[in-house]
mmCIF file of C-alpha atoms in Angstrom:
data_model
loop_
_atom_site.group_PDB
_atom_site.id
_atom_site.type_symbol
_atom_site.label_atom_id
_atom_site.label_comp_id
_atom_site.label_asym_id
_atom_site.label_seq_id
_atom_site.Cartn_x
_atom_site.Cartn_y
_atom_site.Cartn_z
ATOM 1 C CA MET A 1 10.589 -1.349 25.245
ATOM 2 C CA LYS A 2 13.052 -3.509 23.297
ATOM 3 C CA TRP A 3 12.962 -1.491 20.089
ATOM 4 C CA GLN A 4 15.439 -3.704 18.259
ATOM 5 C CA ASN A 5 13.470 -6.874 19.060
ATOM 6 C CA PHE A 6 10.183 -5.256 18.127
ATOM 7 C CA ILE A 7 11.446 -3.956 14.796
ATOM 8 C CA SER A 8 13.055 -7.280 13.939
ATOM 9 C CA TRP A 9 9.825 -9.143 14.708
ATOM 10 C CA VAL A 10 7.738 -6.871 12.515
ATOM 11 C CA GLN A 11 10.225 -7.194 9.672
ATOM 12 C CA CYS A 12 10.157 -11.005 9.901
ATOM 13 C CA ALA A 13 6.369 -11.016 10.069
ATOM 14 C CA SER A 14 6.196 -8.851 6.965
ATOM 15 C CA GLU A 15 8.293 -11.386 5.077
ATOM 16 C CA LEU A 16 5.977 -14.155 6.261
ATOM 17 C CA LEU A 17 3.047 -12.348 4.646
ATOM 18 C CA ASN A 18 4.745 -12.606 1.288
ATOM 19 C CA ARG A 19 5.560 -16.298 1.729
ATOM 20 C CA ASN A 20 2.342 -17.540 3.269
ATOM 21 C CA ASN A 21 -0.862 -15.725 2.332
ATOM 22 C CA LEU A 22 -2.974 -18.293 4.193
ATOM 23 C CA GLN A 23 -1.703 -16.901 7.479
ATOM 24 C CA GLY A 24 -1.915 -13.325 6.205
ATOM 25 C CA ASN A 25 -4.936 -12.161 8.170
ATOM 26 C CA LYS A 26 -3.647 -13.280 11.570
ATOM 27 C CA VAL A 27 -0.209 -11.837 10.993
ATOM 28 C CA VAL A 28 -1.678 -8.571 9.721
ATOM 29 C CA GLU A 29 -3.842 -8.202 12.810
ATOM 30 C CA LYS A 30 -0.939 -8.934 15.123
ATOM 31 C CA ILE A 31 1.379 -6.473 13.389
ATOM 32 C CA ASP A 32 -1.355 -3.840 13.361
ATOM 33 C CA SER A 33 -2.060 -4.241 17.077
ATOM 34 C CA LEU A 34 1.618 -4.157 18.013
ATOM 35 C CA ILE A 35 2.236 -0.998 16.008
ATOM 36 C CA VAL A 36 -0.784 0.688 17.625
ATOM 37 C CA LEU A 37 0.589 -0.239 21.067
ATOM 38 C CA THR A 38 3.888 1.294 20.004
ATOM 39 C CA PHE A 39 2.107 4.480 18.928
ATOM 40 C CA LEU A 40 0.423 4.667 22.346
ATOM 41 C CA HIS A 41 3.769 4.153 24.049
ATOM 42 C CA LEU A 42 5.268 6.993 22.005
ATOM 43 C CA GLU A 43 2.359 9.219 23.031
ATOM 44 C CA SER A 44 3.066 8.438 26.693
ATOM 45 C CA CYS A 45 6.740 9.262 26.137
ATOM 46 C CA GLN A 46 5.738 12.589 24.658
ATOM 47 C CA SER A 47 3.490 13.340 27.645
ATOM 48 C CA SER A 48 6.282 12.551 30.093
ATOM 49 C CA GLY A 49 8.908 14.551 28.189
ATOM 50 C CA ARG A 50 10.936 11.477 27.180
ATOM 51 C CA LEU A 51 10.151 11.363 23.471
ATOM 52 C CA THR A 52 13.443 12.907 22.317
ATOM 53 C CA GLU A 53 15.450 10.339 24.267
ATOM 54 C CA VAL A 54 13.332 7.452 22.997
ATOM 55 C CA PHE A 55 13.485 8.835 19.455
ATOM 56 C CA ASP A 56 17.284 8.649 19.438
ATOM 57 C CA ILE A 57 17.110 4.943 20.357
ATOM 58 C CA LEU A 58 14.439 4.389 17.731
ATOM 59 C CA LEU A 59 16.476 6.208 15.088
ATOM 60 C CA ALA A 60 19.513 4.032 15.783
ATOM 61 C CA SER A 61 17.354 0.901 15.401
ATOM 62 C CA PHE A 62 15.890 2.259 12.175
ATOM 63 C CA LYS A 63 19.339 2.789 10.676
ATOM 64 C CA ARG A 64 20.516 -0.690 11.678
ATOM 65 C CA THR A 65 17.418 -2.718 10.867
ATOM 66 C CA VAL A 66 14.955 -0.930 8.599
ATOM 67 C CA LEU A 67 16.828 1.443 6.309
ATOM 68 C CA ASN A 68 18.431 -1.173 4.094
ATOM 69 C CA THR A 69 15.629 -3.743 4.342
ATOM 70 C CA TYR A 70 14.329 -4.494 0.876
ATOM 71 C CA LYS A 71 11.025 -2.628 0.442
ATOM 72 C CA SER A 72 10.032 -2.562 4.095
ATOM 73 C CA LYS A 73 6.255 -2.397 4.454
ATOM 74 C CA PHE A 74 5.198 -1.309 7.928
ATOM 75 C CA THR A 75 7.950 -0.659 10.457
ATOM 76 C CA GLN A 76 8.932 2.744 9.067
ATOM 77 C CA PHE A 77 5.574 4.157 10.147
ATOM 78 C CA VAL A 78 6.726 3.967 13.763
ATOM 79 C CA MET A 79 9.371 6.546 12.818
ATOM 80 C CA PHE A 80 6.788 8.577 10.918
ATOM 81 C CA TYR A 81 4.454 8.761 13.916
ATOM 82 C CA ALA A 82 7.255 9.632 16.337
ATOM 83 C CA CYS A 83 8.223 12.516 14.038
ATOM 84 C CA ALA A 84 4.597 13.652 13.840
ATOM 85 C CA LEU A 85 4.413 13.857 17.640
ATOM 86 C CA ASP A 86 7.391 16.249 17.739
ATOM 87 C CA PRO A 87 7.858 17.844 14.300
ATOM 88 C CA GLU A 88 10.288 20.563 15.346
ATOM 89 C CA ARG A 89 12.835 18.226 16.928
ATOM 90 C CA CYS A 90 12.217 14.612 15.902
ATOM 91 C CA GLY A 91 10.629 15.497 12.562
ATOM 92 C CA VAL A 92 13.443 17.789 11.463
ATOM 93 C CA LYS A 93 16.164 15.514 12.848
ATOM 94 C CA PHE A 94 14.922 12.506 10.867
ATOM 95 C CA ALA A 95 14.988 14.525 7.639
ATOM 96 C CA MET A 96 18.483 15.844 8.315
ATOM 97 C CA VAL A 97 19.868 12.425 9.209
ATOM 98 C CA LEU A 98 18.510 10.946 5.972
ATOM 99 C CA ARG A 99 19.909 13.854 3.952
ATOM 100 C CA ASP A 100 23.345 13.503 5.556
ATOM 101 C CA MET A 101 23.375 9.746 4.937
ATOM 102 C CA PHE A 102 22.642 10.310 1.259
ATOM 103 C CA GLU A 103 25.288 12.991 0.863
ATOM 104 C CA SER A 104 28.080 11.102 2.644
ATOM 105 C CA ASP A 105 30.504 9.310 0.327
ATOM 106 C CA LEU A 106 31.454 7.102 3.274
ATOM 107 C CA ASN A 107 28.153 5.208 3.028
ATOM 108 C CA PRO A 108 27.757 2.372 0.510
ATOM 109 C CA PRO A 109 25.595 3.148 -2.548
ATOM 110 C CA ILE A 110 22.669 0.987 -1.401
ATOM 111 C CA THR A 111 22.504 2.898 1.897
ATOM 112 C CA ARG A 112 22.648 6.263 0.144
ATOM 113 C CA MET A 113 19.908 5.240 -2.293
ATOM 114 C CA SER A 114 17.727 3.911 0.512
ATOM 115 C CA ALA A 115 18.252 7.072 2.556
ATOM 116 C CA VAL A 116 17.209 9.390 -0.268
ATOM 117 C CA ALA A 117 14.199 7.192 -1.095
ATOM 118 C CA TYR A 118 13.061 7.499 2.520
ATOM 119 C CA LEU A 119 13.835 11.218 2.505
ATOM 120 C CA ALA A 120 11.828 11.911 -0.639
ATOM 121 C CA SER A 121 8.841 9.877 0.519
ATOM 122 C CA TYR A 122 8.976 11.422 4.003
ATOM 123 C CA LEU A 123 9.142 15.039 2.782
ATOM 124 C CA SER A 124 6.308 14.355 0.353
ATOM 125 C CA ARG A 125 3.963 12.650 2.809
ATOM 126 C CA ALA A 126 4.623 14.374 6.151
ATOM 127 C CA LYS A 127 1.988 17.080 6.540
ATOM 128 C CA PHE A 128 3.732 18.409 9.646
ATOM 129 C CA LEU A 129 6.976 19.487 7.927
ATOM 130 C CA SER A 130 7.370 23.133 6.955
ATOM 131 C CA SER A 131 7.697 24.288 3.357
ATOM 132 C CA ALA A 132 10.909 26.097 4.333
ATOM 133 C CA LEU A 133 12.513 22.836 5.481
ATOM 134 C CA VAL A 134 11.409 21.072 2.292
ATOM 135 C CA ALA A 135 12.884 23.863 0.154
ATOM 136 C CA ASP A 136 16.179 23.766 2.063
ATOM 137 C CA ILE A 137 16.552 20.025 1.568
ATOM 138 C CA ILE A 138 15.638 20.216 -2.128
ATOM 139 C CA GLN A 139 18.338 22.879 -2.505
ATOM 140 C CA SER A 140 20.837 20.593 -0.766
ATOM 141 C CA LEU A 141 19.924 17.661 -3.030
ATOM 142 C CA VAL A 142 20.228 19.795 -6.161
ATOM 143 C CA TYR A 143 23.642 21.017 -5.032
ATOM 144 C CA SER A 144 24.829 17.456 -4.310
ATOM 145 C CA CYS A 145 23.653 16.108 -7.666
ATOM 146 C CA PHE A 146 25.116 19.057 -9.565
ATOM 147 C CA ALA A 147 28.439 18.671 -7.744
ATOM 148 C CA TYR A 148 28.466 15.010 -8.809
ATOM 149 C CA CYS A 149 28.080 16.069 -12.441
ATOM 150 C CA ASN A 150 31.007 18.478 -12.137
ATOM 151 C CA LYS A 151 33.295 15.737 -10.795
ATOM 152 C CA LEU A 152 32.655 13.358 -13.678
ATOM 153 C CA HIS A 153 35.311 12.705 -16.267
ATOM 154 C CA ASP A 154 33.238 10.062 -18.019
ATOM 155 C CA SER A 155 29.628 11.129 -18.437
ATOM 156 C CA ASP A 156 28.244 8.078 -20.242
ATOM 157 C CA MET A 157 24.576 7.569 -19.431
ATOM 158 C CA ASN A 158 25.052 4.290 -17.562
ATOM 159 C CA PRO A 159 22.312 3.882 -14.933
ATOM 160 C CA GLU A 160 24.139 1.193 -12.986
ATOM 161 C CA ALA A 161 27.299 3.289 -12.735
ATOM 162 C CA HIS A 162 25.458 6.379 -11.509
ATOM 163 C CA GLN A 163 22.698 4.898 -9.358
ATOM 164 C CA VAL A 164 23.218 7.259 -6.439
ATOM 165 C CA PHE A 165 23.085 10.296 -8.728
ATOM 166 C CA TYR A 166 19.869 9.152 -10.396
ATOM 167 C CA SER A 167 18.271 8.316 -7.053
ATOM 168 C CA GLY A 168 18.999 11.877 -5.916
ATOM 169 C CA CYS A 169 17.513 13.365 -9.090
ATOM 170 C CA GLN A 170 14.398 11.231 -8.779
ATOM 171 C CA ALA A 171 14.024 12.290 -5.144
ATOM 172 C CA ILE A 172 14.026 15.960 -6.175
ATOM 173 C CA MET A 173 11.330 15.384 -8.791
ATOM 174 C CA TYR A 174 9.250 13.171 -6.505
ATOM 175 C CA ILE A 175 9.217 15.748 -3.705
ATOM 176 C CA LEU A 176 8.227 18.482 -6.136
ATOM 177 C CA CYS A 177 5.355 16.386 -7.500
ATOM 178 C CA PHE A 178 3.833 16.713 -4.030
ATOM 179 C CA ARG A 179 5.205 20.053 -2.859
ATOM 180 C CA MET A 180 5.676 22.337 -5.851
ATOM 181 C CA LYS A 181 2.381 24.209 -5.436
ATOM 182 C CA SER A 182 2.919 24.900 -1.735
ATOM 183 C CA LEU A 183 6.467 26.106 -2.399
ATOM 184 C CA MET A 184 5.489 28.289 -5.344
ATOM 185 C CA ASP A 185 2.775 29.869 -3.198
ATOM 186 C CA VAL A 186 5.446 31.480 -0.976
ATOM 187 C CA PRO A 187 7.344 34.221 -2.886
ATOM 188 C CA ARG A 188 10.714 33.713 -1.163
ATOM 189 C CA LEU A 189 10.542 29.927 -1.601
ATOM 190 C CA LYS A 190 9.451 30.351 -5.214
ATOM 191 C CA MET A 191 12.542 32.484 -5.861
ATOM 192 C CA LYS A 192 14.667 29.924 -4.060
ATOM 193 C CA LEU A 193 13.401 27.175 -6.363
ATOM 194 C CA ILE A 194 13.876 29.258 -9.491
ATOM 195 C CA LYS A 195 17.464 30.113 -8.531
ATOM 196 C CA MET A 196 18.444 26.468 -8.024
ATOM 197 C CA ARG A 197 20.519 24.923 -10.801
ATOM 198 C CA MET A 198 17.894 22.360 -11.649
ATOM 199 C CA LEU A 199 17.724 23.233 -15.330
ATOM 200 C CA GLN A 200 21.438 22.513 -15.779
ATOM 201 C CA LEU A 201 20.920 19.263 -13.887
ATOM 202 C CA TRP A 202 18.143 18.041 -16.179
ATOM 203 C CA GLU A 203 20.094 19.110 -19.273
ATOM 204 C CA HIS A 204 23.283 17.294 -18.244
ATOM 205 C CA LYS A 205 24.618 14.495 -20.454
ATOM 206 C CA LEU A 206 23.646 11.941 -17.805
ATOM 207 C CA ASN A 207 20.058 12.900 -18.704
ATOM 208 C CA PRO A 208 18.136 11.904 -15.562
ATOM 209 C CA LEU A 209 14.838 12.618 -17.326
ATOM 210 C CA LYS A 210 15.406 9.530 -19.478
ATOM 211 C CA VAL A 211 16.551 7.275 -16.653
ATOM 212 C CA CYS A 212 14.300 8.002 -13.674
ATOM 213 C CA LEU A 213 10.846 6.495 -13.260
ATOM 214 C CA PRO A 214 8.667 7.820 -16.135
ATOM 215 C CA SER A 215 5.526 8.445 -14.053
ATOM 216 C CA VAL A 216 7.513 10.667 -11.673
ATOM 217 C CA VAL A 217 9.376 12.461 -14.479
ATOM 218 C CA GLU A 218 6.224 13.172 -16.455
ATOM 219 C CA GLU A 219 4.256 14.549 -13.517
ATOM 220 C CA PHE A 220 7.214 16.710 -12.518
ATOM 221 C CA LEU A 221 7.588 18.119 -16.041
ATOM 222 C CA ILE A 222 3.884 18.892 -16.305
ATOM 223 C CA GLN A 223 3.928 20.783 -13.010
ATOM 224 C CA ALA A 224 7.217 22.546 -13.780
ATOM 225 C CA LYS A 225 5.855 23.793 -17.100
ATOM 226 C CA ALA A 226 2.585 24.964 -15.568
ATOM 227 C CA ALA A 227 4.439 26.782 -12.774
ATOM 228 C CA ARG A 228 6.984 28.269 -15.202
ATOM 229 C CA LEU A 229 9.703 26.933 -12.975
ATOM 230 C CA PHE A 230 12.169 27.118 -15.851
ATOM 231 C CA MET A 231 12.267 30.141 -18.134
ATOM 232 C CA SER A 232 13.324 27.903 -21.023
ATOM 233 C CA ALA A 233 10.755 25.184 -20.405
ATOM 234 C CA GLU A 234 10.288 24.774 -24.150
ATOM 235 C CA LEU A 235 13.616 22.926 -24.153
ATOM 236 C CA PHE A 236 11.884 19.930 -22.648
ATOM 237 C CA VAL A 237 9.814 17.531 -24.688
ATOM 238 C CA PHE A 238 6.432 17.034 -23.018
ATOM 239 C CA GLU A 239 5.282 13.749 -24.441
ATOM 240 C CA ASP A 240 4.401 10.295 -23.168
ATOM 241 C CA LEU A 241 7.487 8.934 -21.473
ATOM 242 C CA LEU A 242 7.467 5.174 -21.772
ATOM 243 C CA GLU A 243 9.705 3.111 -19.523
ATOM 244 C CA SER A 244 12.925 2.642 -21.445
ATOM 245 C CA ASP A 245 15.759 0.171 -21.071
ATOM 246 C CA LEU A 246 17.636 2.955 -19.286
ATOM 247 C CA SER A 247 14.930 3.473 -16.684
ATOM 248 C CA LYS A 248 14.612 -0.284 -16.219
ATOM 249 C CA ALA A 249 18.353 -0.550 -15.613
ATOM 250 C CA PHE A 250 18.257 2.098 -12.891
ATOM 251 C CA GLY A 251 18.060 0.345 -9.534
ATOM 252 C CA GLY A 252 19.267 -2.937 -10.971
ATOM 253 C CA MET A 253 17.431 -6.137 -10.158
ATOM 254 C CA ASP A 254 16.123 -4.662 -6.898
ATOM 255 C CA ARG A 255 14.207 -1.899 -8.724
ATOM 256 C CA LEU A 256 14.868 0.436 -5.816
ATOM 257 C CA ASP A 257 13.750 3.295 -8.052
ATOM 258 C CA MET A 258 10.157 2.118 -7.533
ATOM 259 C CA PHE A 259 10.366 2.108 -3.742
ATOM 260 C CA PHE A 260 8.389 4.841 -1.967
ATOM 261 C CA PRO A 261 8.624 3.879 1.739
ATOM 262 C CA PHE A 262 5.840 6.113 3.002
ATOM 263 C CA ASP A 263 3.252 5.181 0.440
ATOM 264 C CA PRO A 264 -0.041 4.630 2.310
ATOM 265 C CA CYS A 265 0.001 2.469 5.405
ATOM 266 C CA LEU A 266 -1.981 -0.693 4.678
ATOM 267 C CA LEU A 267 -2.757 -1.515 8.299
ATOM 268 C CA LYS A 268 -6.276 -0.455 9.196
ATOM 269 C CA LYS A 269 -5.898 0.525 12.868
ATOM 270 C CA SER A 270 -2.425 1.950 12.465
ATOM 271 C CA GLU A 271 -3.519 4.024 9.497
ATOM 272 C CA SER A 272 -6.087 5.840 11.643
ATOM 273 C CA TYR A 273 -3.182 7.251 13.696
ATOM 274 C CA ILE A 274 -1.150 8.152 10.624
ATOM 275 C CA ARG A 275 -3.995 9.713 8.630
ATOM 276 C CA PRO A 276 -4.134 13.181 10.299
ATOM 277 C CA HIS A 277 -0.427 13.698 9.601
ATOM 278 C CA PHE A 278 -0.326 12.196 6.101
ATOM 279 C CA VAL A 279 -0.513 13.846 2.659
ATOM 280 C CA ARG A 280 -2.642 11.898 0.199
ATOM 281 C CA TRP A 281 -1.807 12.281 -3.458
ATOM 282 C CA SER A 282 -5.503 12.699 -4.257
ATOM 283 C CA ARG A 283 -5.501 15.852 -2.102
ATOM 284 C CA VAL A 284 -2.335 17.401 -3.451
ATOM 285 C CA LYS A 285 -2.981 20.762 -5.069
ATOM 286 C CA THR A 286 -0.899 20.810 -8.207
ATOM 287 C CA THR A 287 0.400 23.799 -10.122
ATOM 288 C CA TYR A 288 -1.781 23.129 -13.145
ATOM 289 C CA GLY A 289 -5.026 23.916 -11.327
ATOM 290 C CA ASP A 290 -7.038 20.803 -12.165
ATOM 291 C CA GLU A 291 -9.770 21.345 -9.589
ATOM 292 C CA GLU A 292 -11.918 18.580 -11.053
ATOM 293 C CA ASP A 293 -9.484 15.902 -9.929
ATOM 294 C CA SER A 294 -9.177 17.187 -6.361
ATOM 295 C CA ASP A 295 -11.396 15.945 -3.538
ATOM 296 C CA SER A 296 -10.156 18.551 -1.073
ATOM 297 C CA GLY A 297 -13.320 20.624 -1.270
ATOM 298 C CA SER A 298 -11.300 23.830 -1.403
ATOM 299 C CA GLU A 299 -12.437 26.665 -3.625
ATOM 300 C CA ALA A 300 -8.959 28.160 -3.916
ATOM 301 C CA SER A 301 -7.890 28.815 -7.486
ATOM 302 C CA ASP A 302 -4.602 27.723 -9.006
ATOM 303 C CA ASP A 303 -5.014 30.070 -11.962
ATOM 304 C CA ASP A 304 -1.894 32.045 -11.058
ATOM 305 C CA PHE A 305 0.191 28.964 -11.730
ATOM 306 C CA VAL A 306 -1.516 27.615 -14.854
ATOM 307 C CA ASP A 307 0.103 28.118 -18.219
ATOM 308 C CA ARG A 308 -2.888 29.571 -20.063
ATOM 309 C CA ASN A 309 -1.184 28.939 -23.387
ATOM 310 C CA ALA A 310 -0.781 25.244 -22.635
ATOM 311 C CA ASN A 311 -4.224 23.754 -22.107
ATOM 312 C CA ASP A 312 -2.783 20.448 -23.177
ATOM 313 C CA ILE A 313 -1.320 20.215 -19.667
ATOM 314 C CA LEU A 314 -4.746 19.583 -18.176
ATOM 315 C CA ASP A 315 -5.683 17.136 -20.908
ATOM 316 C CA LYS A 316 -2.435 15.238 -20.391
ATOM 317 C CA ARG A 317 -3.011 15.228 -16.623
ATOM 318 C CA LYS A 318 -6.366 13.499 -17.138
ATOM 319 C CA ARG A 319 -4.950 10.997 -19.610
ATOM 320 C CA ASN A 320 -2.156 10.047 -17.252
ATOM 321 C CA ALA A 321 -4.061 10.145 -13.962
ATOM 322 C CA ASN A 322 -3.797 6.397 -13.528
ATOM 323 C CA ASP A 323 -0.008 6.583 -13.689
ATOM 324 C CA MET A 324 0.099 8.768 -10.598
ATOM 325 C CA ILE A 325 -3.017 7.646 -8.695
ATOM 326 C CA ASP A 326 -2.705 3.943 -8.157
ATOM 327 C CA ASP A 327 -5.328 1.808 -6.499
ATOM 328 C CA ASP A 328 -2.788 0.412 -4.071
ATOM 329 C CA MET A 329 -5.403 -1.412 -2.080
ATOM 330 C CA VAL A 330 -6.474 -3.773 -4.854
ATOM 331 C CA GLY A 331 -4.049 -6.523 -3.856
ATOM 332 C CA SER A 332 -5.112 -6.358 -0.230
ATOM 333 C CA VAL A 333 -8.839 -6.257 -0.866
ATOM 334 C CA GLY A 334 -8.499 -9.078 -3.361
ATOM 335 C CA ALA A 335 -6.813 -11.158 -0.678
ATOM 336 C CA GLY A 336 -9.822 -10.708 1.585
ATOM 337 C CA LEU A 337 -8.144 -8.291 3.971
ATOM 338 C CA ASP A 338 -10.489 -5.841 5.653
ATOM 339 C CA PHE A 339 -8.935 -2.515 4.710
ATOM 340 C CA ASP A 340 -10.742 0.799 4.391
ATOM 341 C CA PRO A 341 -11.497 1.411 0.691
ATOM 342 C CA ASP A 342 -11.118 5.136 1.385
ATOM 343 C CA LEU A 343 -7.385 4.532 1.219
ATOM 344 C CA ASN A 344 -7.611 4.207 -2.563
ATOM 345 C CA LYS A 345 -6.028 6.721 -4.911
ATOM 346 C CA MET A 346 -3.269 7.748 -2.548
ATOM 347 C CA SER A 347 -0.122 6.439 -4.159
ATOM 348 C CA ILE A 348 2.295 7.503 -6.835
ATOM 349 C CA THR A 349 3.608 3.949 -7.042
ATOM 350 C CA PRO A 350 3.211 2.576 -10.587
ATOM 351 C CA LYS A 351 0.535 -0.029 -11.227
ATOM 352 C CA SER A 352 3.195 -2.565 -12.162
ATOM 353 C CA PHE A 353 4.420 -2.561 -8.567
ATOM 354 C CA LYS A 354 2.056 -3.268 -5.687
ATOM 355 C CA TYR A 355 3.555 -1.803 -2.554
ATOM 356 C CA GLY A 356 1.394 -3.799 -0.174
ATOM 357 C CA PHE A 357 0.614 -7.474 -0.091
ATOM 358 C CA LYS A 358 1.243 -9.738 -3.026
#
């Protein structure tokens, strides 16, 4: 299979969808069918023991063609599915490559920001990745961001000057929005999180809590307070965090801060392959124990992680539910595209940005 040609075609077709909605349905169906054929090919490679070799070729194509593409829509799910077929080798390797690309000063800022956006979205959405791996990568990101703070001579809160730093901070918070409960459930991982220097990071003069995307920051703070992640959680102000000029400046004109590459796949047939391996936000068990908002059907209690002296956490969660659970299918359904409505309420992407079709 000519991976480079395939990926390039899908990327071009995705752009066509934005420019010409009249041809949207036909292009969507063609992209969907091609991606499904690719999934089947990957399955055959797995059966024949060739998946690792093919994955290396695919990874090289991803880095050349997809990684720095502005808000890629579909192609990245080929990587996601390949990782799902072999979590221990391909799945871990993809995460490590993205982490290394973010942490390397040799890469240009846009590449580092793209890499950590993919990393955060991947760790949050990939059901097949272990909690231990997620904790290790969070620790690495915290260390990298804290080291950046220590190197600074000028610590003015200038989002454009510190884009890479803020993208790393947002990645940490985004991952924990999805994974905090599962990490806090494991005593050794809970201790690992608590021992990280996150508190010093959030208290730094660069103040990432004021620059990163408000919906991510607020959900992270609510969960961190409920889980007692920080002993001095009262230092933080838990109030409505409106998007400020600082948060708007982060990411520049491209608004890369609002890019979550593995938000739900909007291709109907392809999504059926992704679904068993994918974490939906509506099924994430949070640390504040709001069972009413979960459709998981589980009777497990989160009481051990709820701050019983802070009932306002649950009230705030309900008031801000729409900030975190976006109906990301509205644009597609409105355009007459036949997508499964069950895909609703799966995205953390803000309502002001529709990840799918325009």
